[in-house]
Amino acid sequence: MKKLFAGLALSVLTFTGTSLSFAEMKVEDAIYYRKAGYGFMSWNMGKIKAQTVDESAPFNKDQIIAAANAIAAVANSGMGALYPPGSDMSKVKDTKLKPEFFQNMEEVGKIGENFNAAANNLATVAATGDKAAIAKAFGETGEACKACHDKFRAK
Amino acid sequence: MKKLFAGLALSVLTFTGTSLSFAEMKVEDAIYYRKAGYGFMSWNMGKIKAQTVDESAPFNKDQIIAAANAIAAVANSGMGALYPPGSDMSKVKDTKLKPEFFQNMEEVGKIGENFNAAANNLATVAATGDKAAIAKAFGETGEACKACHDKFRAK
């Protein structure tokens, strides 16, 4: 499995290591695709939250598993390739990515690894059907999302 | 696993059966989330195409597996819940969904099942690393996408 940001720093330096290399993909397309990934994870996070934390929807194990698998699969899909140089808000409209992202690649890598670990753990825990454990793993995944939002996403 | 459109016809009738029921989700949000799902699948389809059909990018088994898993997980996530009544282009901007979609739920269900089967097969075949077989499974998945686009998506 590719990690979310695994190899990103290297990719930024070499313009290779991705199936559609930065050189081949328009910055606008990369932003479109990465926002699609986060948007889709958001829907699935919302389903898990509603069923396990808020309890505003009935708990449905199959739906939780499907949602957690979707989040993990998106996280594992190599989204680091969708962060080409120059794809921040100082250079492109329609993104909230701060330019600091590209000045802190080591931290970005750690945040990405933490997120991937949390998303994969959520999928593992979802398979057990243990509602309280899922709620906990969901919270940890949300915190891992927030770590990047707090640092690198503009309000 | 939830199928893409499994239970959609029932959901349309009952407004239940989804974690965030149609009654709770704004039509605009449903459209946003479903477009995110299709957009993200599109990126992953593009990676598989480039590496196995076009051969414009080097074949990377790990990337192919991750991409195919992402497509299958999105397909299995219960996207039928993102087609609330009235979420077609006759009533809402920003969608190309034809109103005929809601008048042909049986056909929609079959198209959805075919797509899910093709996406899950693509993930299974991807795991083997057999490039030619992956290209074939990719083609079948693309055809399954196209079946819905041809019928229910405006140009």
PDB file of C-alpha atoms in Angstrom, chain A residues 39-71 122 126 131 134-135 138, chain B residues 1-4 17-22 24-25 30 33-34 37 72-83:
ATOM      1  CA  GLY A  39     -14.703  15.366   0.155  1.00  0.00           C
ATOM      2  CA  PHE A  40     -15.491  11.699  -0.221  1.00  0.00           C
ATOM      3  CA  MET A  41     -13.718  10.807   3.021  1.00  0.00           C
ATOM      4  CA  SER A  42     -15.732  13.551   4.702  1.00  0.00           C
ATOM      5  CA  TRP A  43     -19.027  11.924   3.709  1.00  0.00           C
ATOM      6  CA  ASN A  44     -17.864   8.605   5.088  1.00  0.00           C
ATOM      7  CA  MET A  45     -16.512  10.155   8.289  1.00  0.00           C
ATOM      8  CA  GLY A  46     -19.919  11.789   8.720  1.00  0.00           C
ATOM      9  CA  LYS A  47     -21.685   8.436   8.482  1.00  0.00           C
ATOM     10  CA  ILE A  48     -19.426   6.877  11.112  1.00  0.00           C
ATOM     11  CA  LYS A  49     -19.817   9.902  13.399  1.00  0.00           C
ATOM     12  CA  ALA A  50     -23.610   9.854  13.094  1.00  0.00           C
ATOM     13  CA  GLN A  51     -23.800   6.152  13.918  1.00  0.00           C
ATOM     14  CA  THR A  52     -21.200   5.867  16.685  1.00  0.00           C
ATOM     15  CA  VAL A  53     -20.535   9.279  18.274  1.00  0.00           C
ATOM     16  CA  ASP A  54     -23.655  11.375  17.805  1.00  0.00           C
ATOM     17  CA  GLU A  55     -25.953   8.346  17.657  1.00  0.00           C
ATOM     18  CA  SER A  56     -28.241  10.367  15.414  1.00  0.00           C
ATOM     19  CA  ALA A  57     -28.538   7.419  13.018  1.00  0.00           C
ATOM     20  CA  PRO A  58     -29.000   3.709  13.780  1.00  0.00           C
ATOM     21  CA  PHE A  59     -25.773   1.708  14.039  1.00  0.00           C
ATOM     22  CA  ASN A  60     -25.311  -0.390  10.906  1.00  0.00           C
ATOM     23  CA  LYS A  61     -22.175  -2.514  10.945  1.00  0.00           C
ATOM     24  CA  ASP A  62     -22.099  -3.081   7.179  1.00  0.00           C
ATOM     25  CA  GLN A  63     -22.331   0.650   6.499  1.00  0.00           C
ATOM     26  CA  ILE A  64     -19.618   1.407   9.052  1.00  0.00           C
ATOM     27  CA  ILE A  65     -17.288  -1.187   7.530  1.00  0.00           C
ATOM     28  CA  ALA A  66     -17.921   0.127   4.021  1.00  0.00           C
ATOM     29  CA  ALA A  67     -17.335   3.713   5.154  1.00  0.00           C
ATOM     30  CA  ALA A  68     -14.144   2.863   7.042  1.00  0.00           C
ATOM     31  CA  ASN A  69     -12.845   0.821   4.096  1.00  0.00           C
ATOM     32  CA  ALA A  70     -13.496   3.761   1.772  1.00  0.00           C
ATOM     33  CA  ILE A  71     -11.609   6.137   4.057  1.00  0.00           C
ATOM     34  CA  LEU A 122     -10.360   2.591  11.903  1.00  0.00           C
ATOM     35  CA  ALA A 126     -14.790  -1.275  12.138  1.00  0.00           C
ATOM     36  CA  LYS A 131     -19.352   0.512  18.527  1.00  0.00           C
ATOM     37  CA  ILE A 134     -15.142   2.383  16.503  1.00  0.00           C
ATOM     38  CA  ALA A 135     -16.084   5.710  18.085  1.00  0.00           C
ATOM     39  CA  PHE A 138     -13.023   7.524  14.611  1.00  0.00           C
TER      40      PHE A 138
ATOM     41  CA  MET B   1     -20.524  -4.632   1.654  1.00  0.00           C
ATOM     42  CA  LYS B   2     -23.158  -2.240   0.441  1.00  0.00           C
ATOM     43  CA  LYS B   3     -23.607  -2.270  -3.281  1.00  0.00           C
ATOM     44  CA  LEU B   4     -23.474   1.018  -5.162  1.00  0.00           C
ATOM     45  CA  GLY B  17     -32.079   2.643   4.874  1.00  0.00           C
ATOM     46  CA  THR B  18     -29.212   5.091   4.715  1.00  0.00           C
ATOM     47  CA  SER B  19     -27.106   6.281   7.614  1.00  0.00           C
ATOM     48  CA  LEU B  20     -27.738   9.881   6.731  1.00  0.00           C
ATOM     49  CA  SER B  21     -31.217   9.536   5.337  1.00  0.00           C
ATOM     50  CA  PHE B  22     -32.395  11.609   2.416  1.00  0.00           C
ATOM     51  CA  GLU B  24     -31.418  14.682   6.720  1.00  0.00           C
ATOM     52  CA  MET B  25     -29.126  15.469   3.797  1.00  0.00           C
ATOM     53  CA  ALA B  30     -25.581  14.715  -1.803  1.00  0.00           C
ATOM     54  CA  TYR B  33     -20.394  14.013  -2.194  1.00  0.00           C
ATOM     55  CA  ARG B  34     -21.331  11.829  -5.153  1.00  0.00           C
ATOM     56  CA  GLY B  37     -16.656   9.932  -5.240  1.00  0.00           C
ATOM     57  CA  ALA B  72     -13.747  -0.756  -5.263  1.00  0.00           C
ATOM     58  CA  ALA B  73     -14.084   0.825  -1.809  1.00  0.00           C
ATOM     59  CA  VAL B  74     -15.816   3.880  -3.254  1.00  0.00           C
ATOM     60  CA  ALA B  75     -18.086   1.622  -5.308  1.00  0.00           C
ATOM     61  CA  ASN B  76     -18.920  -0.412  -2.200  1.00  0.00           C
ATOM     62  CA  SER B  77     -19.604   2.606   0.026  1.00  0.00           C
ATOM     63  CA  GLY B  78     -23.337   2.827  -0.594  1.00  0.00           C
ATOM     64  CA  MET B  79     -23.435   5.765  -2.983  1.00  0.00           C
ATOM     65  CA  GLY B  80     -27.082   5.042  -3.721  1.00  0.00           C
ATOM     66  CA  ALA B  81     -27.769   7.159  -0.635  1.00  0.00           C
ATOM     67  CA  LEU B  82     -26.394  10.124  -2.592  1.00  0.00           C
ATOM     68  CA  TYR B  83     -29.255  10.052  -5.115  1.00  0.00           C
TER      69      TYR B  83
END
